[in-house]
Short mmCIF file of C-alpha atoms and ligand atoms in Angstrom, two decimals:
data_model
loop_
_atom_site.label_atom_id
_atom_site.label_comp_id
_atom_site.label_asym_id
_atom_site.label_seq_id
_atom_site.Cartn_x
_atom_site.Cartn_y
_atom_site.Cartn_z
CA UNK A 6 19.15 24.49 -18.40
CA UNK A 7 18.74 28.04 -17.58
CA UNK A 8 21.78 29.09 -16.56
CA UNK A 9 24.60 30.26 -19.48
CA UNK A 10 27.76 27.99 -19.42
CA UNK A 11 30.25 31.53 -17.93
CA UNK A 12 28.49 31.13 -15.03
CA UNK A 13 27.99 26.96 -14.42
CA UNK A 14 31.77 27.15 -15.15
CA UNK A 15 32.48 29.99 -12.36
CA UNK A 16 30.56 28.29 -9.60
CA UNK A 17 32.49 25.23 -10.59
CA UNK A 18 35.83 26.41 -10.47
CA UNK A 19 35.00 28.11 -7.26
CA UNK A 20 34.29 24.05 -6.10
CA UNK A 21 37.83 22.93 -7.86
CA UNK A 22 39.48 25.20 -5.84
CA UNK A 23 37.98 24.34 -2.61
CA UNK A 24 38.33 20.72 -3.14
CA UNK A 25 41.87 21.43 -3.83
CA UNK A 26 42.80 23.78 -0.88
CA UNK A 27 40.99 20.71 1.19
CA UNK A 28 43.73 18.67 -0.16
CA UNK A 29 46.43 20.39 -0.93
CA UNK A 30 46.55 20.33 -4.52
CA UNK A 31 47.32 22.78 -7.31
CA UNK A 32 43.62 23.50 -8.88
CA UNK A 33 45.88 24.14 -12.18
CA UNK A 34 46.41 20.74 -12.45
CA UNK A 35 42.68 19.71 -12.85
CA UNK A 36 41.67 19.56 -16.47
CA UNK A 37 37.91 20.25 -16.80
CA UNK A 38 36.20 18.31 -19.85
CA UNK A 39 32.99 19.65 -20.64
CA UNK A 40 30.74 16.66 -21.97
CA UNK A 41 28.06 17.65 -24.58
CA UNK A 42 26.62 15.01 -25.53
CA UNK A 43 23.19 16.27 -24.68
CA UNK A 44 23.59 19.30 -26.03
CA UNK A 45 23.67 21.20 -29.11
CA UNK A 46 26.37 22.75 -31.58
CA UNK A 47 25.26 26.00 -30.29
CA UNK A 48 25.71 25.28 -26.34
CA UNK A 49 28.94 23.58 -27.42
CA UNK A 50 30.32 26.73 -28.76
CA UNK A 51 29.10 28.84 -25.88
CA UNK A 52 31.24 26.19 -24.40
CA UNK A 53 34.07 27.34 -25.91
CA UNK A 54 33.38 30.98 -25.71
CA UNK A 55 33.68 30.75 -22.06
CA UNK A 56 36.74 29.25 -21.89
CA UNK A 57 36.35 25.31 -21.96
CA UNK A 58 39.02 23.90 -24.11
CA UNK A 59 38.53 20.41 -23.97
CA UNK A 60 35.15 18.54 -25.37
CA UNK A 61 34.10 14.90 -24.67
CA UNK A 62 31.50 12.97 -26.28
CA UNK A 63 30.93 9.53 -26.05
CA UNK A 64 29.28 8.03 -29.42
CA UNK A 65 30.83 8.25 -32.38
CA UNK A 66 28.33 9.56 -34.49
CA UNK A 67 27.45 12.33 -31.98
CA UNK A 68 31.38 13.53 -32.22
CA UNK A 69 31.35 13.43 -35.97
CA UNK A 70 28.62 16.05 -35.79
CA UNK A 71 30.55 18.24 -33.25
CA UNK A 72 33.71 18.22 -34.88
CA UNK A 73 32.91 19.18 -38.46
CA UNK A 74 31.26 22.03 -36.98
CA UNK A 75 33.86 23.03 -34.11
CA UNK A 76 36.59 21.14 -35.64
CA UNK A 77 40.13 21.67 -33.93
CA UNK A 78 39.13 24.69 -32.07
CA UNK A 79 38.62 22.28 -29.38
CA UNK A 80 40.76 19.66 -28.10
CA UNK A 81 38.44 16.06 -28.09
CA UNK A 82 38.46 12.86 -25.97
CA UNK A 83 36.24 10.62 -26.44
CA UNK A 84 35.12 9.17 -23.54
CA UNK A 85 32.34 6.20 -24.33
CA UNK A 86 32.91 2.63 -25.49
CA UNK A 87 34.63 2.21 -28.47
CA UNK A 88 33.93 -0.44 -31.32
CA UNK A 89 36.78 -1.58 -33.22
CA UNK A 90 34.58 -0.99 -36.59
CA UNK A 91 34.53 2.56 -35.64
CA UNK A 92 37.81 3.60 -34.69
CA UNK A 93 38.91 4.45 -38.06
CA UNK A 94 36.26 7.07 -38.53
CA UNK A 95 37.11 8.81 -35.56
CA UNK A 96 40.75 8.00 -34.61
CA UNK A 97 42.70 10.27 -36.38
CA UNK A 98 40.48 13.36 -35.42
CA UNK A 99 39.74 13.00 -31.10
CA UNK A 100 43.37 13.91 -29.00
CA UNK A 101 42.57 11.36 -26.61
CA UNK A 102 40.39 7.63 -26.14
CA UNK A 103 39.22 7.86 -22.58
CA UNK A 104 38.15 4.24 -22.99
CA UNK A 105 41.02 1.41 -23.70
CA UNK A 106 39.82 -1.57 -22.07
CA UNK A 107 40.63 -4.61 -25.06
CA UNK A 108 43.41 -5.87 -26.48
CA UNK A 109 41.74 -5.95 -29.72
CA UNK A 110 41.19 -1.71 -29.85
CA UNK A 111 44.74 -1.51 -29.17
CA UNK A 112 45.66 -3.74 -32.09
CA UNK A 113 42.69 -1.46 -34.47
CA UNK A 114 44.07 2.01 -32.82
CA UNK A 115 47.59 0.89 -33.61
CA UNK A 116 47.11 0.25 -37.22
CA UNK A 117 44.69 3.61 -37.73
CA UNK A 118 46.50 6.24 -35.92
CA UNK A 119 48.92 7.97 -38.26
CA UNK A 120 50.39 9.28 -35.11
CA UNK A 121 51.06 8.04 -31.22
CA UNK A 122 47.88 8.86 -29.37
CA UNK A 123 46.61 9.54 -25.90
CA UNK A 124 44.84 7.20 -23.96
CA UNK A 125 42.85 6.12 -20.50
CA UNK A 126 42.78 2.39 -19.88
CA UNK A 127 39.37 2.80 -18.68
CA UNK A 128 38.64 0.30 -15.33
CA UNK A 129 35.67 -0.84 -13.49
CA UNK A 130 36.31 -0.19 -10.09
CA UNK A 131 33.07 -0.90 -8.71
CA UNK A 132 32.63 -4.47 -10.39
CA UNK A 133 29.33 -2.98 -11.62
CA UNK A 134 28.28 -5.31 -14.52
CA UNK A 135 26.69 -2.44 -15.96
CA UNK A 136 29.96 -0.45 -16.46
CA UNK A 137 32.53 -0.91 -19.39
CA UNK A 138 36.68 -1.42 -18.27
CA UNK A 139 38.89 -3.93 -16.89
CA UNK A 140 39.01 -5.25 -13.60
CA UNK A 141 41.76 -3.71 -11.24
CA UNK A 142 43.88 -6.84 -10.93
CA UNK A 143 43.62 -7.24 -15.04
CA UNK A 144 45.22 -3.65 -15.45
CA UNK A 145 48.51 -4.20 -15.12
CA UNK A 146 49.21 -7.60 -16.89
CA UNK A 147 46.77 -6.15 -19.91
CA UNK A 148 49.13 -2.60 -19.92
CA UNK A 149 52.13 -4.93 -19.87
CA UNK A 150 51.00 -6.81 -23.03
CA UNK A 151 50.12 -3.99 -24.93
CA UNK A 152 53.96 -2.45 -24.63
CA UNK A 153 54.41 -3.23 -28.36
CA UNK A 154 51.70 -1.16 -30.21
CA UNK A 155 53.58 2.09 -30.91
CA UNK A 156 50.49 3.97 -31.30
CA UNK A 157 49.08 3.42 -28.26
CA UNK A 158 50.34 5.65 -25.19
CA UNK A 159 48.64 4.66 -21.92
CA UNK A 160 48.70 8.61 -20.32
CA UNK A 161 46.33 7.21 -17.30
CA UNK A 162 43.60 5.75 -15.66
CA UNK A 163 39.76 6.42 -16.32
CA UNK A 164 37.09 5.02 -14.34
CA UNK A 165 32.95 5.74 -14.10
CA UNK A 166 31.69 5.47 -10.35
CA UNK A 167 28.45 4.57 -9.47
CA UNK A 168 25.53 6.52 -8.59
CA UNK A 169 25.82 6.34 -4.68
CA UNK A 170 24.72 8.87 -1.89
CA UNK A 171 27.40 7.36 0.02
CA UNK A 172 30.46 9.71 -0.65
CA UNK A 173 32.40 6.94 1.75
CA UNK A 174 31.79 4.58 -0.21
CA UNK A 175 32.32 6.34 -3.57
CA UNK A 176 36.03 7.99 -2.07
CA UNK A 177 37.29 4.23 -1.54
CA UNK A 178 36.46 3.38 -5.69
CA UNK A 179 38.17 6.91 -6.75
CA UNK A 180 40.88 5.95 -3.68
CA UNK A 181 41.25 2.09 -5.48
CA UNK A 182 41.77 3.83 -8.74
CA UNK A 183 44.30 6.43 -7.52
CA UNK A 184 46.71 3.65 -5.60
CA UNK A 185 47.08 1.35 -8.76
CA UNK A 186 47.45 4.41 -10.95
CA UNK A 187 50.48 5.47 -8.66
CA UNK A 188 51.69 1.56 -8.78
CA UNK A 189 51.76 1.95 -12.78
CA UNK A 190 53.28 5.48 -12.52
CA UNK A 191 56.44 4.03 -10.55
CA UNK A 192 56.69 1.40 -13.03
CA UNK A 193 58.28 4.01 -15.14
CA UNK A 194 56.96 2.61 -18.71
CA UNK A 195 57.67 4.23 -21.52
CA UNK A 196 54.59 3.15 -23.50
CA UNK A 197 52.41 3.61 -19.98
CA UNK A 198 53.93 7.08 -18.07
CA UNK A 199 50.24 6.86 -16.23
CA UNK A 200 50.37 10.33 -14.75
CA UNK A 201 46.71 11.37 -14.77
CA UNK A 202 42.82 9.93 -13.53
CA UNK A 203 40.37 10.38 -15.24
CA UNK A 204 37.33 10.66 -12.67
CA UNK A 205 34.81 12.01 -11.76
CA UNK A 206 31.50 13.74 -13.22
CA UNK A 207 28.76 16.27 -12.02
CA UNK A 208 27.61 14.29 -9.19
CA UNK A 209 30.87 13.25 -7.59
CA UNK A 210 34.21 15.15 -8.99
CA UNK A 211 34.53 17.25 -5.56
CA UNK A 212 35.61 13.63 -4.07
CA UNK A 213 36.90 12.69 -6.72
CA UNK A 214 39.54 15.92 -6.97
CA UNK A 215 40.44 15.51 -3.31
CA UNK A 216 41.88 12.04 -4.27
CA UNK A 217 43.95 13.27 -6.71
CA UNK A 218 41.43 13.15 -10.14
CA UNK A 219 43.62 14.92 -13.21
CA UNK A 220 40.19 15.05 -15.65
CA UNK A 221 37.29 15.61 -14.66
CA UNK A 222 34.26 14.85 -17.20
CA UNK A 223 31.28 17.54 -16.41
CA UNK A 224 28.18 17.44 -18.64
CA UNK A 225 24.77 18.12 -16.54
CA UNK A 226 26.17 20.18 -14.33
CA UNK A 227 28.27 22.60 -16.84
CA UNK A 228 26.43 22.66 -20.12
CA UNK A 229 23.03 20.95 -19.22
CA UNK A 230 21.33 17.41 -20.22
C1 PLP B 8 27.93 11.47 -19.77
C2 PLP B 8 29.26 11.16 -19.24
C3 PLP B 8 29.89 12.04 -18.33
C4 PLP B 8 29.23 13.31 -17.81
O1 PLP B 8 28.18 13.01 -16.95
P1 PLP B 8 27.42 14.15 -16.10
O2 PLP B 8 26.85 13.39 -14.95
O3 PLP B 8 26.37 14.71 -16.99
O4 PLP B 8 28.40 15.16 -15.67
C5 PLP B 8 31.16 11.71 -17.90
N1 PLP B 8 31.79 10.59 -18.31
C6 PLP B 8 31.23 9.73 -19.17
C7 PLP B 8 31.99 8.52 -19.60
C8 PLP B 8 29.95 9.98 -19.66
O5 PLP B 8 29.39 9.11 -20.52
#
């Protein structure tokens, strides 16, 4: 990666906004997560020198490193799968679990938070058997059952899409995820309010802004591989 992070995140906002005059949305209302997972504690705070506030990582041990170096001058979601055995290391220090998609992490984030935390129920739109999440039809019945774990505070929806040159294609999975996130939303939960999507990443978050993507989780294309 040649290029410093100011400018990646210039050319990219330039893209937000485009993607969101194309559909008439607010830019403001896109969240950008820079991912650096590939990259180093120095890249991550040029990060945050150019004005990226919110950090994902996606192993555990790789987010330990960042945060007891950037700590809470960031806020963190953590954004890969999640094993039960490691949620008390990590719980009480990310803002928000990208990746809910077991009954059993709910139970083990319940009884580790000290506080009510944010979180994605995480979905495999694509049926991909590669990918990590839930099955659209299992979403709701698995968000109803979880209503009792205080803890737990479904914010929204997250989903990975595949790697596909057809942008079609890849607009119906961000278009699948959108329609049942608006189904939860009128549900009016109190444990599940569901207002944002998590989608989209370097390859794909133009689409996935013009149907209606909250977060968007940028890595290769903002602070490198
Ligand atoms: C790595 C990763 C990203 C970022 O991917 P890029 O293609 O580098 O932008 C986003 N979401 C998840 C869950 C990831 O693991």
């Amino acid at each position: 990666m040649t290029m410093d992070v100011a400018t990646n995140l210039q050319y990219m906002r330039r893209t937000i906004k485009q993607a969101s005059e194309k559909s008439k949305r607010n830019p403001d209302e896109i969240t950008i997560i820079g991912v650096t997972k590939y990259v180093t504690i120095e890249r991550t705070r040029e990060a945050i020198q150019a004005g990226i506030k919110n950090l994902g990582e996606n192993r555990p041990d790789g987010f330990m490193e960042k945060y007891n170096h950037i700590g809470i001058d960031a806020k963190w979601h953590f954004i890969g799968t999640l094993q039960s055995r490691k949620v008390k290391d990590v719980i009480n220090k990310v803002d928000v679990v990208h990746s809910l998609d077991r009954l059993s992490l709910v139970k083990e984030i319940n009884k580790r938070a000290t506080e009510q935390k944010d979180c994605f129920v995480q979905v495999n739109v694509s049926g991909e058997e590669s990918k990590h999440g839930l099955r659209p039809d299992e979403v709701i019945p698995f968000i109803k059952s979880i209503e009792r774990y205080e803890n737990v505070h479904v914010v929204g929806l997250m989903t990975m899409a595949p790697h596909l040159e057809d942008k079609e294609r890849l607009r119906e999975f961000f278009q699948t995820l959108a329609d049942l996130r608006n189904t939860i939303k009128h549900k009016k939960l109190a444990h599940a309010p569901c207002e944002y999507l998590s989608m989209g990443m370097s390859n794909d978050y133009e689409i996935a802004i013009e149907e209606g993507a909250t977060h968007i989780r940028i890595g290769s294309d903002l602070v490198g591989q």
